[in-house]
């Protein structure tokens, strides 16, 4: 009975989110029509839409928030209230968080700011929450202030929804997912205790809506701290290799 109730509440929340999202998108469209695409009103409605969109599609949200932030700086300047609002949503949507197992502190969160292709390591920095003195890892973060920690990708766990690109899948039924951009939705734990991060696969929701969600091994999933302008061309011969570092 309790499980059914929780499921019903989740479905109701999902439907409510869809209604809110559709309404927000419509308000954005009307503002662009009535006030102009580059009006302050349209930017404000667009930023609100990007913020709501984050709950259903991180990649689409990041793309819209990035466009609105860059355009607002160009049109209104860096000190305008519209730009401040756009920057806040941009910072929220573009944050990529991973977890790393620490020998003494369990799982510790970091923000990904880059990737070293040669070493296959993420460049990690303490999150904004590091400033909170009540945070259990505050003293660890304090030692790392102003520094980037390079951690092997295989040791990082994608416990939150982040933009990713899939690569390195061998020829077979999943090969066409190579070079596709998406976002992590869930993960499945590995029964193999020798796995460095205890993850057997991630469920990926793809930006291309024609692609079904797919479980991908962690070694074939790369976090994208910065999205490429467009989806990469998948017709080349490099889909079995890691994409170039940005």
PDB file of C-alpha atoms in Angstrom:
ATOM      1  CA  UNK A   1       0.000   0.000   0.000  1.00  0.00           C
ATOM      2  CA  UNK A   2       2.787   2.422   0.957  1.00  0.00           C
ATOM      3  CA  UNK A   3       4.744   1.644  -2.218  1.00  0.00           C
ATOM      4  CA  UNK A   4       1.704   2.272  -4.416  1.00  0.00           C
ATOM      5  CA  UNK A   5       1.039   5.557  -2.621  1.00  0.00           C
ATOM      6  CA  UNK A   6       4.623   6.732  -3.157  1.00  0.00           C
ATOM      7  CA  UNK A   7       4.478   5.728  -6.826  1.00  0.00           C
ATOM      8  CA  UNK A   8       1.223   7.610  -7.244  1.00  0.00           C
ATOM      9  CA  UNK A   9       2.701  10.711  -5.625  1.00  0.00           C
ATOM     10  CA  UNK A  10       5.760  10.517  -7.903  1.00  0.00           C
ATOM     11  CA  UNK A  11       3.578  10.242 -10.999  1.00  0.00           C
ATOM     12  CA  UNK A  12       1.461  13.156  -9.814  1.00  0.00           C
ATOM     13  CA  UNK A  13       4.596  15.239  -9.233  1.00  0.00           C
ATOM     14  CA  UNK A  14       5.869  14.347 -12.724  1.00  0.00           C
ATOM     15  CA  UNK A  15       2.595  15.443 -14.300  1.00  0.00           C
ATOM     16  CA  UNK A  16       2.661  18.684 -12.314  1.00  0.00           C
ATOM     17  CA  UNK A  17       6.224  19.309 -13.474  1.00  0.00           C
ATOM     18  CA  UNK A  18       5.174  18.779 -17.102  1.00  0.00           C
ATOM     19  CA  UNK A  19       2.351  21.302 -16.718  1.00  0.00           C
ATOM     20  CA  UNK A  20       4.679  23.873 -15.114  1.00  0.00           C
ATOM     21  CA  UNK A  21       7.279  23.316 -17.828  1.00  0.00           C
ATOM     22  CA  UNK A  22       4.765  23.680 -20.653  1.00  0.00           C
ATOM     23  CA  UNK A  23       3.389  26.866 -19.088  1.00  0.00           C
ATOM     24  CA  UNK A  24       6.875  28.325 -18.616  1.00  0.00           C
ATOM     25  CA  UNK A  25       7.820  27.540 -22.204  1.00  0.00           C
ATOM     26  CA  UNK A  26       4.606  29.157 -23.468  1.00  0.00           C
ATOM     27  CA  UNK A  27       5.304  32.308 -21.448  1.00  0.00           C
ATOM     28  CA  UNK A  28       8.792  32.453 -22.956  1.00  0.00           C
ATOM     29  CA  UNK A  29       7.406  32.062 -26.470  1.00  0.00           C
ATOM     30  CA  UNK A  30       4.751  34.757 -25.889  1.00  0.00           C
ATOM     31  CA  UNK A  31       7.363  37.149 -24.467  1.00  0.00           C
ATOM     32  CA  UNK A  32       9.545  36.687 -27.548  1.00  0.00           C
ATOM     33  CA  UNK A  33       6.545  37.257 -29.814  1.00  0.00           C
ATOM     34  CA  UNK A  34       5.157  40.287 -28.017  1.00  0.00           C
ATOM     35  CA  UNK A  35       8.302  42.018 -26.708  1.00  0.00           C
ATOM     36  CA  UNK A  36      10.965  40.715 -29.050  1.00  0.00           C
ATOM     37  CA  UNK A  37      13.479  37.876 -28.753  1.00  0.00           C
ATOM     38  CA  UNK A  38      16.134  40.117 -27.211  1.00  0.00           C
ATOM     39  CA  UNK A  39      13.918  42.042 -24.825  1.00  0.00           C
ATOM     40  CA  UNK A  40      14.517  41.975 -21.076  1.00  0.00           C
ATOM     41  CA  UNK A  41      11.090  40.368 -20.609  1.00  0.00           C
ATOM     42  CA  UNK A  42      11.903  37.540 -23.034  1.00  0.00           C
ATOM     43  CA  UNK A  43      15.266  36.924 -21.380  1.00  0.00           C
ATOM     44  CA  UNK A  44      13.646  36.799 -17.947  1.00  0.00           C
ATOM     45  CA  UNK A  45      10.999  34.297 -19.095  1.00  0.00           C
ATOM     46  CA  UNK A  46      13.631  32.277 -20.936  1.00  0.00           C
ATOM     47  CA  UNK A  47      15.860  32.008 -17.881  1.00  0.00           C
ATOM     48  CA  UNK A  48      12.873  30.859 -15.807  1.00  0.00           C
ATOM     49  CA  UNK A  49      12.169  28.209 -18.427  1.00  0.00           C
ATOM     50  CA  UNK A  50      15.802  27.048 -18.470  1.00  0.00           C
ATOM     51  CA  UNK A  51      15.725  26.682 -14.694  1.00  0.00           C
ATOM     52  CA  UNK A  52      12.586  24.526 -14.757  1.00  0.00           C
ATOM     53  CA  UNK A  53      13.877  22.546 -17.736  1.00  0.00           C
ATOM     54  CA  UNK A  54      16.861  21.407 -15.649  1.00  0.00           C
ATOM     55  CA  UNK A  55      14.649  18.890 -13.810  1.00  0.00           C
ATOM     56  CA  UNK A  56      13.710  17.039 -16.986  1.00  0.00           C
ATOM     57  CA  UNK A  57      16.658  17.604 -19.326  1.00  0.00           C
ATOM     58  CA  UNK A  58      19.989  18.859 -18.014  1.00  0.00           C
ATOM     59  CA  UNK A  59      21.570  19.059 -21.464  1.00  0.00           C
ATOM     60  CA  UNK A  60      18.757  21.148 -22.971  1.00  0.00           C
ATOM     61  CA  UNK A  61      18.718  23.339 -19.877  1.00  0.00           C
ATOM     62  CA  UNK A  62      22.480  23.935 -20.086  1.00  0.00           C
ATOM     63  CA  UNK A  63      22.286  24.821 -23.763  1.00  0.00           C
ATOM     64  CA  UNK A  64      19.488  27.349 -23.223  1.00  0.00           C
ATOM     65  CA  UNK A  65      20.991  28.836 -20.056  1.00  0.00           C
ATOM     66  CA  UNK A  66      24.378  29.221 -21.769  1.00  0.00           C
ATOM     67  CA  UNK A  67      22.845  30.973 -24.783  1.00  0.00           C
ATOM     68  CA  UNK A  68      20.788  33.344 -22.626  1.00  0.00           C
ATOM     69  CA  UNK A  69      23.734  34.197 -20.386  1.00  0.00           C
ATOM     70  CA  UNK A  70      26.108  34.894 -23.279  1.00  0.00           C
ATOM     71  CA  UNK A  71      23.485  36.930 -25.157  1.00  0.00           C
ATOM     72  CA  UNK A  72      22.509  38.917 -22.055  1.00  0.00           C
ATOM     73  CA  UNK A  73      26.130  39.943 -21.453  1.00  0.00           C
ATOM     74  CA  UNK A  74      26.419  41.062 -25.051  1.00  0.00           C
ATOM     75  CA  UNK A  75      23.103  42.953 -25.152  1.00  0.00           C
ATOM     76  CA  UNK A  76      22.613  44.308 -21.630  1.00  0.00           C
ATOM     77  CA  UNK A  77      26.132  44.261 -20.197  1.00  0.00           C
ATOM     78  CA  UNK A  78      27.522  42.406 -17.201  1.00  0.00           C
ATOM     79  CA  UNK A  79      25.930  44.681 -14.573  1.00  0.00           C
ATOM     80  CA  UNK A  80      22.321  44.417 -15.752  1.00  0.00           C
ATOM     81  CA  UNK A  81      19.788  42.588 -13.558  1.00  0.00           C
ATOM     82  CA  UNK A  82      18.863  40.292 -16.451  1.00  0.00           C
ATOM     83  CA  UNK A  83      22.491  39.223 -16.783  1.00  0.00           C
ATOM     84  CA  UNK A  84      22.763  38.585 -13.045  1.00  0.00           C
ATOM     85  CA  UNK A  85      19.682  36.378 -13.181  1.00  0.00           C
ATOM     86  CA  UNK A  86      20.937  34.544 -16.264  1.00  0.00           C
ATOM     87  CA  UNK A  87      24.339  34.018 -14.656  1.00  0.00           C
ATOM     88  CA  UNK A  88      22.779  32.459 -11.568  1.00  0.00           C
ATOM     89  CA  UNK A  89      20.878  29.879 -13.607  1.00  0.00           C
ATOM     90  CA  UNK A  90      23.898  29.318 -15.846  1.00  0.00           C
ATOM     91  CA  UNK A  91      26.076  28.548 -12.813  1.00  0.00           C
ATOM     92  CA  UNK A  92      23.434  26.202 -11.415  1.00  0.00           C
ATOM     93  CA  UNK A  93      22.866  24.257 -14.628  1.00  0.00           C
ATOM     94  CA  UNK A  94      26.505  23.950 -15.696  1.00  0.00           C
ATOM     95  CA  UNK A  95      27.826  22.576 -12.415  1.00  0.00           C
ATOM     96  CA  UNK A  96      29.087  19.005 -12.876  1.00  0.00           C
ATOM     97  CA  UNK A  97      29.411  17.092  -9.627  1.00  0.00           C
ATOM     98  CA  UNK A  98      31.091  13.723  -9.088  1.00  0.00           C
ATOM     99  CA  UNK A  99      31.777  11.677  -5.988  1.00  0.00           C
ATOM    100  CA  UNK A 100      35.115  10.184  -4.998  1.00  0.00           C
ATOM    101  CA  UNK A 101      35.690   7.543  -2.340  1.00  0.00           C
ATOM    102  CA  UNK A 102      38.015   8.832   0.385  1.00  0.00           C
ATOM    103  CA  UNK A 103      39.797   6.314   2.667  1.00  0.00           C
ATOM    104  CA  UNK A 104      38.805   8.206   5.832  1.00  0.00           C
ATOM    105  CA  UNK A 105      35.709  10.203   4.864  1.00  0.00           C
ATOM    106  CA  UNK A 106      33.683   7.860   2.717  1.00  0.00           C
ATOM    107  CA  UNK A 107      32.266   9.515  -0.383  1.00  0.00           C
ATOM    108  CA  UNK A 108      33.327  13.130  -1.000  1.00  0.00           C
ATOM    109  CA  UNK A 109      31.822  15.413  -3.645  1.00  0.00           C
ATOM    110  CA  UNK A 110      33.815  17.550  -6.076  1.00  0.00           C
ATOM    111  CA  UNK A 111      33.030  19.705  -9.095  1.00  0.00           C
ATOM    112  CA  UNK A 112      34.522  18.678 -12.444  1.00  0.00           C
ATOM    113  CA  UNK A 113      36.226  21.555 -14.268  1.00  0.00           C
ATOM    114  CA  UNK A 114      38.243  19.672 -16.862  1.00  0.00           C
ATOM    115  CA  UNK A 115      39.602  16.398 -18.191  1.00  0.00           C
ATOM    116  CA  UNK A 116      43.194  15.389 -18.933  1.00  0.00           C
ATOM    117  CA  UNK A 117      42.908  13.064 -21.928  1.00  0.00           C
ATOM    118  CA  UNK A 118      46.482  11.762 -21.741  1.00  0.00           C
ATOM    119  CA  UNK A 119      46.142  10.701 -18.090  1.00  0.00           C
ATOM    120  CA  UNK A 120      42.375  10.057 -18.277  1.00  0.00           C
ATOM    121  CA  UNK A 121      41.873  12.125 -15.130  1.00  0.00           C
ATOM    122  CA  UNK A 122      39.235  14.667 -14.154  1.00  0.00           C
ATOM    123  CA  UNK A 123      40.347  18.010 -12.769  1.00  0.00           C
ATOM    124  CA  UNK A 124      38.307  18.441  -9.585  1.00  0.00           C
ATOM    125  CA  UNK A 125      37.761  21.400  -7.261  1.00  0.00           C
ATOM    126  CA  UNK A 126      35.824  21.720  -3.991  1.00  0.00           C
ATOM    127  CA  UNK A 127      32.121  22.579  -4.454  1.00  0.00           C
ATOM    128  CA  UNK A 128      30.559  25.858  -3.295  1.00  0.00           C
ATOM    129  CA  UNK A 129      29.296  24.056  -0.199  1.00  0.00           C
ATOM    130  CA  UNK A 130      32.943  23.778   0.873  1.00  0.00           C
ATOM    131  CA  UNK A 131      32.575  27.223   2.470  1.00  0.00           C
ATOM    132  CA  UNK A 132      30.069  25.830   4.961  1.00  0.00           C
ATOM    133  CA  UNK A 133      31.987  25.186   8.178  1.00  0.00           C
ATOM    134  CA  UNK A 134      29.375  22.607   9.183  1.00  0.00           C
ATOM    135  CA  UNK A 135      30.116  20.525   6.097  1.00  0.00           C
ATOM    136  CA  UNK A 136      31.680  17.176   7.161  1.00  0.00           C
ATOM    137  CA  UNK A 137      34.515  17.627   4.655  1.00  0.00           C
ATOM    138  CA  UNK A 138      35.067  21.341   5.291  1.00  0.00           C
ATOM    139  CA  UNK A 139      38.633  20.921   6.579  1.00  0.00           C
ATOM    140  CA  UNK A 140      39.560  18.727   3.593  1.00  0.00           C
ATOM    141  CA  UNK A 141      38.112  21.239   1.162  1.00  0.00           C
ATOM    142  CA  UNK A 142      39.909  24.072   2.977  1.00  0.00           C
ATOM    143  CA  UNK A 143      43.256  22.390   2.316  1.00  0.00           C
ATOM    144  CA  UNK A 144      42.390  22.257  -1.380  1.00  0.00           C
ATOM    145  CA  UNK A 145      41.223  25.855  -1.779  1.00  0.00           C
ATOM    146  CA  UNK A 146      42.525  27.301  -5.026  1.00  0.00           C
ATOM    147  CA  UNK A 147      43.828  23.928  -6.170  1.00  0.00           C
ATOM    148  CA  UNK A 148      42.672  21.374  -8.701  1.00  0.00           C
ATOM    149  CA  UNK A 149      42.920  17.706  -7.801  1.00  0.00           C
ATOM    150  CA  UNK A 150      43.504  15.310 -10.694  1.00  0.00           C
ATOM    151  CA  UNK A 151      41.679  12.036 -10.081  1.00  0.00           C
ATOM    152  CA  UNK A 152      41.487   9.028 -12.435  1.00  0.00           C
ATOM    153  CA  UNK A 153      38.136   8.943 -14.206  1.00  0.00           C
ATOM    154  CA  UNK A 154      37.590   5.330 -13.167  1.00  0.00           C
ATOM    155  CA  UNK A 155      37.631   6.388  -9.505  1.00  0.00           C
ATOM    156  CA  UNK A 156      34.848   8.957  -9.908  1.00  0.00           C
ATOM    157  CA  UNK A 157      31.194   8.108  -9.368  1.00  0.00           C
ATOM    158  CA  UNK A 158      28.464  10.028 -11.185  1.00  0.00           C
ATOM    159  CA  UNK A 159      25.944  10.109  -8.350  1.00  0.00           C
ATOM    160  CA  UNK A 160      24.103  13.138  -9.748  1.00  0.00           C
ATOM    161  CA  UNK A 161      22.697  14.033 -13.147  1.00  0.00           C
ATOM    162  CA  UNK A 162      25.500  15.440 -15.323  1.00  0.00           C
ATOM    163  CA  UNK A 163      26.033  15.936 -19.079  1.00  0.00           C
ATOM    164  CA  UNK A 164      28.125  13.165 -20.625  1.00  0.00           C
ATOM    165  CA  UNK A 165      29.312  11.833 -23.947  1.00  0.00           C
ATOM    166  CA  UNK A 166      29.499   8.125 -24.765  1.00  0.00           C
ATOM    167  CA  UNK A 167      32.584   6.712 -26.481  1.00  0.00           C
ATOM    168  CA  UNK A 168      34.555   3.505 -26.854  1.00  0.00           C
ATOM    169  CA  UNK A 169      31.645   1.080 -27.220  1.00  0.00           C
ATOM    170  CA  UNK A 170      32.812  -1.879 -29.348  1.00  0.00           C
ATOM    171  CA  UNK A 171      31.061  -2.938 -32.568  1.00  0.00           C
ATOM    172  CA  UNK A 172      27.729  -4.456 -31.661  1.00  0.00           C
ATOM    173  CA  UNK A 173      24.165  -3.474 -30.746  1.00  0.00           C
ATOM    174  CA  UNK A 174      25.259  -0.377 -28.782  1.00  0.00           C
ATOM    175  CA  UNK A 175      27.887   0.886 -31.221  1.00  0.00           C
ATOM    176  CA  UNK A 176      25.642   3.628 -32.628  1.00  0.00           C
ATOM    177  CA  UNK A 177      25.536   5.309 -29.205  1.00  0.00           C
ATOM    178  CA  UNK A 178      29.184   6.344 -29.563  1.00  0.00           C
ATOM    179  CA  UNK A 179      29.735  10.117 -29.707  1.00  0.00           C
ATOM    180  CA  UNK A 180      26.191  10.750 -28.501  1.00  0.00           C
ATOM    181  CA  UNK A 181      25.611  13.365 -25.825  1.00  0.00           C
ATOM    182  CA  UNK A 182      23.230  12.746 -22.972  1.00  0.00           C
ATOM    183  CA  UNK A 183      22.945  12.811 -19.218  1.00  0.00           C
ATOM    184  CA  UNK A 184      23.206  10.270 -16.426  1.00  0.00           C
ATOM    185  CA  UNK A 185      19.895   9.320 -14.844  1.00  0.00           C
ATOM    186  CA  UNK A 186      20.623   6.322 -12.627  1.00  0.00           C
ATOM    187  CA  UNK A 187      23.428   3.863 -12.010  1.00  0.00           C
ATOM    188  CA  UNK A 188      23.641   0.178 -11.173  1.00  0.00           C
ATOM    189  CA  UNK A 189      26.018  -1.131  -8.542  1.00  0.00           C
ATOM    190  CA  UNK A 190      28.513  -3.811  -9.468  1.00  0.00           C
ATOM    191  CA  UNK A 191      28.666  -7.135  -7.666  1.00  0.00           C
ATOM    192  CA  UNK A 192      32.385  -7.243  -8.434  1.00  0.00           C
ATOM    193  CA  UNK A 193      34.194  -5.846  -5.393  1.00  0.00           C
ATOM    194  CA  UNK A 194      37.315  -5.251  -7.516  1.00  0.00           C
ATOM    195  CA  UNK A 195      35.574  -2.490  -9.493  1.00  0.00           C
ATOM    196  CA  UNK A 196      37.281   0.782  -8.545  1.00  0.00           C
ATOM    197  CA  UNK A 197      34.030   2.686  -8.179  1.00  0.00           C
ATOM    198  CA  UNK A 198      31.535  -0.161  -7.596  1.00  0.00           C
ATOM    199  CA  UNK A 199      29.501   0.923 -10.646  1.00  0.00           C
ATOM    200  CA  UNK A 200      28.614  -1.565 -13.385  1.00  0.00           C
ATOM    201  CA  UNK A 201      26.744   0.858 -15.667  1.00  0.00           C
ATOM    202  CA  UNK A 202      24.978   4.206 -15.978  1.00  0.00           C
ATOM    203  CA  UNK A 203      21.556   4.720 -17.485  1.00  0.00           C
ATOM    204  CA  UNK A 204      21.948   7.493 -20.048  1.00  0.00           C
ATOM    205  CA  UNK A 205      19.140   9.681 -21.394  1.00  0.00           C
ATOM    206  CA  UNK A 206      20.262  11.070 -24.740  1.00  0.00           C
ATOM    207  CA  UNK A 207      19.901  14.534 -26.182  1.00  0.00           C
ATOM    208  CA  UNK A 208      18.734  12.957 -29.431  1.00  0.00           C
ATOM    209  CA  UNK A 209      15.144  12.065 -28.573  1.00  0.00           C
ATOM    210  CA  UNK A 210      15.112   9.363 -31.268  1.00  0.00           C
ATOM    211  CA  UNK A 211      17.541   7.337 -29.152  1.00  0.00           C
ATOM    212  CA  UNK A 212      16.217   5.184 -26.343  1.00  0.00           C
ATOM    213  CA  UNK A 213      17.736   5.383 -22.872  1.00  0.00           C
ATOM    214  CA  UNK A 214      20.623   2.961 -22.611  1.00  0.00           C
ATOM    215  CA  UNK A 215      22.823   1.365 -19.945  1.00  0.00           C
ATOM    216  CA  UNK A 216      26.480   2.174 -20.653  1.00  0.00           C
ATOM    217  CA  UNK A 217      29.599   0.856 -18.845  1.00  0.00           C
ATOM    218  CA  UNK A 218      31.361   3.553 -16.765  1.00  0.00           C
ATOM    219  CA  UNK A 219      34.533   3.281 -18.847  1.00  0.00           C
ATOM    220  CA  UNK A 220      32.586   4.533 -21.870  1.00  0.00           C
ATOM    221  CA  UNK A 221      31.040   7.562 -20.151  1.00  0.00           C
ATOM    222  CA  UNK A 222      32.845  10.916 -20.020  1.00  0.00           C
ATOM    223  CA  UNK A 223      31.571  13.946 -18.084  1.00  0.00           C
ATOM    224  CA  UNK A 224      31.271  17.128 -20.155  1.00  0.00           C
ATOM    225  CA  UNK A 225      31.974  20.169 -17.948  1.00  0.00           C
ATOM    226  CA  UNK A 226      31.370  22.255 -21.064  1.00  0.00           C
ATOM    227  CA  UNK A 227      29.006  21.136 -23.798  1.00  0.00           C
ATOM    228  CA  UNK A 228      30.148  21.358 -27.422  1.00  0.00           C
ATOM    229  CA  UNK A 229      28.078  23.863 -29.460  1.00  0.00           C
ATOM    230  CA  UNK A 230      26.326  21.076 -31.326  1.00  0.00           C
ATOM    231  CA  UNK A 231      26.018  17.319 -31.212  1.00  0.00           C
ATOM    232  CA  UNK A 232      29.186  15.775 -32.686  1.00  0.00           C
ATOM    233  CA  UNK A 233      29.134  14.154 -36.103  1.00  0.00           C
ATOM    234  CA  UNK A 234      28.970  10.387 -35.602  1.00  0.00           C
ATOM    235  CA  UNK A 235      29.887   9.442 -39.156  1.00  0.00           C
ATOM    236  CA  UNK A 236      33.625   9.544 -38.559  1.00  0.00           C
ATOM    237  CA  UNK A 237      35.941   6.712 -37.598  1.00  0.00           C
ATOM    238  CA  UNK A 238      36.840   8.006 -34.122  1.00  0.00           C
ATOM    239  CA  UNK A 239      33.874   6.671 -32.178  1.00  0.00           C
ATOM    240  CA  UNK A 240      35.982   4.016 -30.528  1.00  0.00           C
ATOM    241  CA  UNK A 241      38.315   6.617 -29.019  1.00  0.00           C
ATOM    242  CA  UNK A 242      37.952   9.223 -26.332  1.00  0.00           C
ATOM    243  CA  UNK A 243      36.829  12.618 -27.663  1.00  0.00           C
ATOM    244  CA  UNK A 244      39.333  15.454 -27.752  1.00  0.00           C
ATOM    245  CA  UNK A 245      39.827  17.351 -24.529  1.00  0.00           C
ATOM    246  CA  UNK A 246      38.227  20.791 -24.418  1.00  0.00           C
TER     247      UNK A 246
END
